[in-house]
Short mmCIF file of C-alpha atoms and ligand atoms in Angstrom, two decimals:
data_model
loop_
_atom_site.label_atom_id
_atom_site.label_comp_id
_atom_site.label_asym_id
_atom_site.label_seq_id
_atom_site.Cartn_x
_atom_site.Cartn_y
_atom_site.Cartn_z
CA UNK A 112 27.65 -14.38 39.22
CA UNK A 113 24.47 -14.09 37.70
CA UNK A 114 23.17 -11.45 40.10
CA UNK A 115 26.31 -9.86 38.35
CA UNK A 116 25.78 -11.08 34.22
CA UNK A 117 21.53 -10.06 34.86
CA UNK A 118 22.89 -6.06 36.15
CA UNK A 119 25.13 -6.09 33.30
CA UNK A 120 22.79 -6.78 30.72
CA UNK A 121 20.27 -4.34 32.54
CA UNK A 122 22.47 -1.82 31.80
CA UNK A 123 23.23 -2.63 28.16
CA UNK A 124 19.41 -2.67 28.02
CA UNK A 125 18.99 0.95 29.84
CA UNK A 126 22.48 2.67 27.77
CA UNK A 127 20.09 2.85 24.81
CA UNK A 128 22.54 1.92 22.88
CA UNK A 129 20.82 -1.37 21.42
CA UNK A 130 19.43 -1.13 17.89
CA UNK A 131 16.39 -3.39 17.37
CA UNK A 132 15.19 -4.45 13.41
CA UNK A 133 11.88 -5.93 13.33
CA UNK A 134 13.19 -8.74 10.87
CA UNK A 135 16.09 -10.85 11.14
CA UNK A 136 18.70 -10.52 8.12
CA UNK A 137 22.37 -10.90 7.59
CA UNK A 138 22.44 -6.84 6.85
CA UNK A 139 21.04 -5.89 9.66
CA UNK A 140 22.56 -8.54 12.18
CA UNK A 141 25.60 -9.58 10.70
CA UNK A 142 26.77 -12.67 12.88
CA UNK A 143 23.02 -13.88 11.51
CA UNK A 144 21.92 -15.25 7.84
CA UNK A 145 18.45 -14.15 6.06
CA UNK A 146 16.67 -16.97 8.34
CA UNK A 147 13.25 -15.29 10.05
CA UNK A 148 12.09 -17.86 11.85
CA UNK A 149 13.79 -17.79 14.98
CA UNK A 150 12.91 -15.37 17.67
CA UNK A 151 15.57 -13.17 17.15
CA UNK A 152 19.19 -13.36 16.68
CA UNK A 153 21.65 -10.72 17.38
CA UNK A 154 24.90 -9.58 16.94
CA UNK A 155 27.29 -8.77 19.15
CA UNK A 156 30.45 -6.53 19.76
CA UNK A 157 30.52 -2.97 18.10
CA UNK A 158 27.25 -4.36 16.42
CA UNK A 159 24.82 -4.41 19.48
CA UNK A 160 21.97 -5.33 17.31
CA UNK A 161 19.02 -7.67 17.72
CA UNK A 162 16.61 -8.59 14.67
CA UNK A 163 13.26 -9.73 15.78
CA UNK A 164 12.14 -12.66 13.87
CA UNK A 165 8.33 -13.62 12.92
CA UNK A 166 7.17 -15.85 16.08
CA UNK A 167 8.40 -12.45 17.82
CA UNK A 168 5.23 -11.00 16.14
CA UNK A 169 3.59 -13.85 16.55
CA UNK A 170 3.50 -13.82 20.03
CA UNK A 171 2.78 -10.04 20.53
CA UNK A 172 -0.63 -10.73 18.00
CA UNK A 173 -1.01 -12.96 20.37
CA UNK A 174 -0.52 -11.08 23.19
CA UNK A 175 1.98 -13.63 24.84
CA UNK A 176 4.12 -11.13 26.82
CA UNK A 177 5.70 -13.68 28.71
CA UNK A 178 7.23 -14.94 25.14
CA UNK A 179 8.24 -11.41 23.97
CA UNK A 180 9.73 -11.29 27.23
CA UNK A 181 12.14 -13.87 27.37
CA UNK A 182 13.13 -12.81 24.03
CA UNK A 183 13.92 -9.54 24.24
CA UNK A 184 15.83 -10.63 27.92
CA UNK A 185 17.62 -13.60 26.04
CA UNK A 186 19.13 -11.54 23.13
CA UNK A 187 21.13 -9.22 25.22
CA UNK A 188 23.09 -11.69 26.84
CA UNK A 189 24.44 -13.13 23.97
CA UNK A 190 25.51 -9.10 22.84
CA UNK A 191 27.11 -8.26 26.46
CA UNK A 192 28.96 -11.94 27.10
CA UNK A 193 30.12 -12.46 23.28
CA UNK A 194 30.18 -16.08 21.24
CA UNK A 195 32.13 -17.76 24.18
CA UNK A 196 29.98 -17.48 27.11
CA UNK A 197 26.55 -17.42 26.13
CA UNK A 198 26.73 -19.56 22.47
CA UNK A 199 24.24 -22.04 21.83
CA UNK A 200 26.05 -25.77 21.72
CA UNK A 201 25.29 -28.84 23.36
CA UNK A 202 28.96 -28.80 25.76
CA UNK A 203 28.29 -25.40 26.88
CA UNK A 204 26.47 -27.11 30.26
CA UNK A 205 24.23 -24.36 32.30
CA UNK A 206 27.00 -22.49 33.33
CA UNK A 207 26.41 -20.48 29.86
CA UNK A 208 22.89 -20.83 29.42
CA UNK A 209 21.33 -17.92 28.93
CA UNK A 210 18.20 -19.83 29.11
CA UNK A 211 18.58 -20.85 32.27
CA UNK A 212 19.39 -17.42 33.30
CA UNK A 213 16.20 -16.27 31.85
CA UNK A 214 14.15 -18.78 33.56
CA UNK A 215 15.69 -17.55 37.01
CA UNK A 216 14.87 -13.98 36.39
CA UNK A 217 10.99 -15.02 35.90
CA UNK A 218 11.06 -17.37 38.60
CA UNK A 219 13.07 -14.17 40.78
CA UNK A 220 9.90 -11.80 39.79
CA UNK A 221 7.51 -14.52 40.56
CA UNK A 222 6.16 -14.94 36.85
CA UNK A 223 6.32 -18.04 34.89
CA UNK A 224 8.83 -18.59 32.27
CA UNK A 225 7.71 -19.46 28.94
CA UNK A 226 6.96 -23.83 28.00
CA UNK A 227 10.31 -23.02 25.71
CA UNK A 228 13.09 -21.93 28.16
CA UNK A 229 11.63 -24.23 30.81
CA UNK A 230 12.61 -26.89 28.20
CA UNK A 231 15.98 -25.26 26.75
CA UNK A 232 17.30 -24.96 30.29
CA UNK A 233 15.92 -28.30 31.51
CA UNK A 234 18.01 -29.45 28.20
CA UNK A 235 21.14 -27.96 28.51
CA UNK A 236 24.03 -30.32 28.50
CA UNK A 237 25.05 -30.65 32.74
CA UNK A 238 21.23 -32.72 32.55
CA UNK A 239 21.55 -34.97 29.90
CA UNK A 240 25.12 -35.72 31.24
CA UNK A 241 23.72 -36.57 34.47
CA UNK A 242 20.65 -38.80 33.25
CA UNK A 243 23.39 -41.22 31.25
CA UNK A 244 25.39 -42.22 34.07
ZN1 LIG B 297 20.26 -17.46 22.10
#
């Protein structure tokens, strides 16, 4: 399965048909508000659009490639699977965690994932559930 949700968004990312902005508003990604301080945040459906927020830029004037990375990898997952699959909540579990995903394709090309999906995916929701019983 995610051999399978990593070839589909490889594809989304090679059809060309992904618009990028270089700052995140609610006019250029419209499932997003006027809030540049994520990453990025994207829109999905007929949008296919992913604003690029200021640690974005941060990290490429600071040359942390392994940041801008997992960004731009992260950000098509939420366009191909939609709000359902790949939303950000705490019941999701791993089985929609697009930051676990993420951290498998480094991990899969022998490169280490950024401190931050390390974390996110270490977080996600199956964990915590685990570490209370
Ligand atoms: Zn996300």
């Amino acid at each position: 399965m995610v051999r399978v949700r990593c070839e589909r968004v490889a594809d989304l990312l090679a059809s060309g048909r992904v618009k990028f902005f270089c700052r995140i508003t609610a006019a250029n990604c419209p499932d997003c508000g006027d809030d540049n301080s994520p990453f990025a945040c994207s829109s999905f459906g007929n949008h296919r659009v992913i604003c690029l927020g200021q640690p974005f830029w941060d990290d490429m004037r600071a040359g942390r490639l392994a940041s801008m990375l997992a960004t731009l990898m992260h950000e098509p997952f939420h366009i191909y699977f939609g709000r359902e699959v790949t939303e950000h909540r705490d019941n999701a579990g791993k089985f929609g965690g697009i930051n676990c995903i993420v951290q498998f394709v480094f991990e899969a090309n022998r490169r280490t994932a950024p401190a931050r999906v390390t974390q996110r995916c270490t977080d996600m929701a199956v964990r915590k559930e685990l570490e209370f019983e």
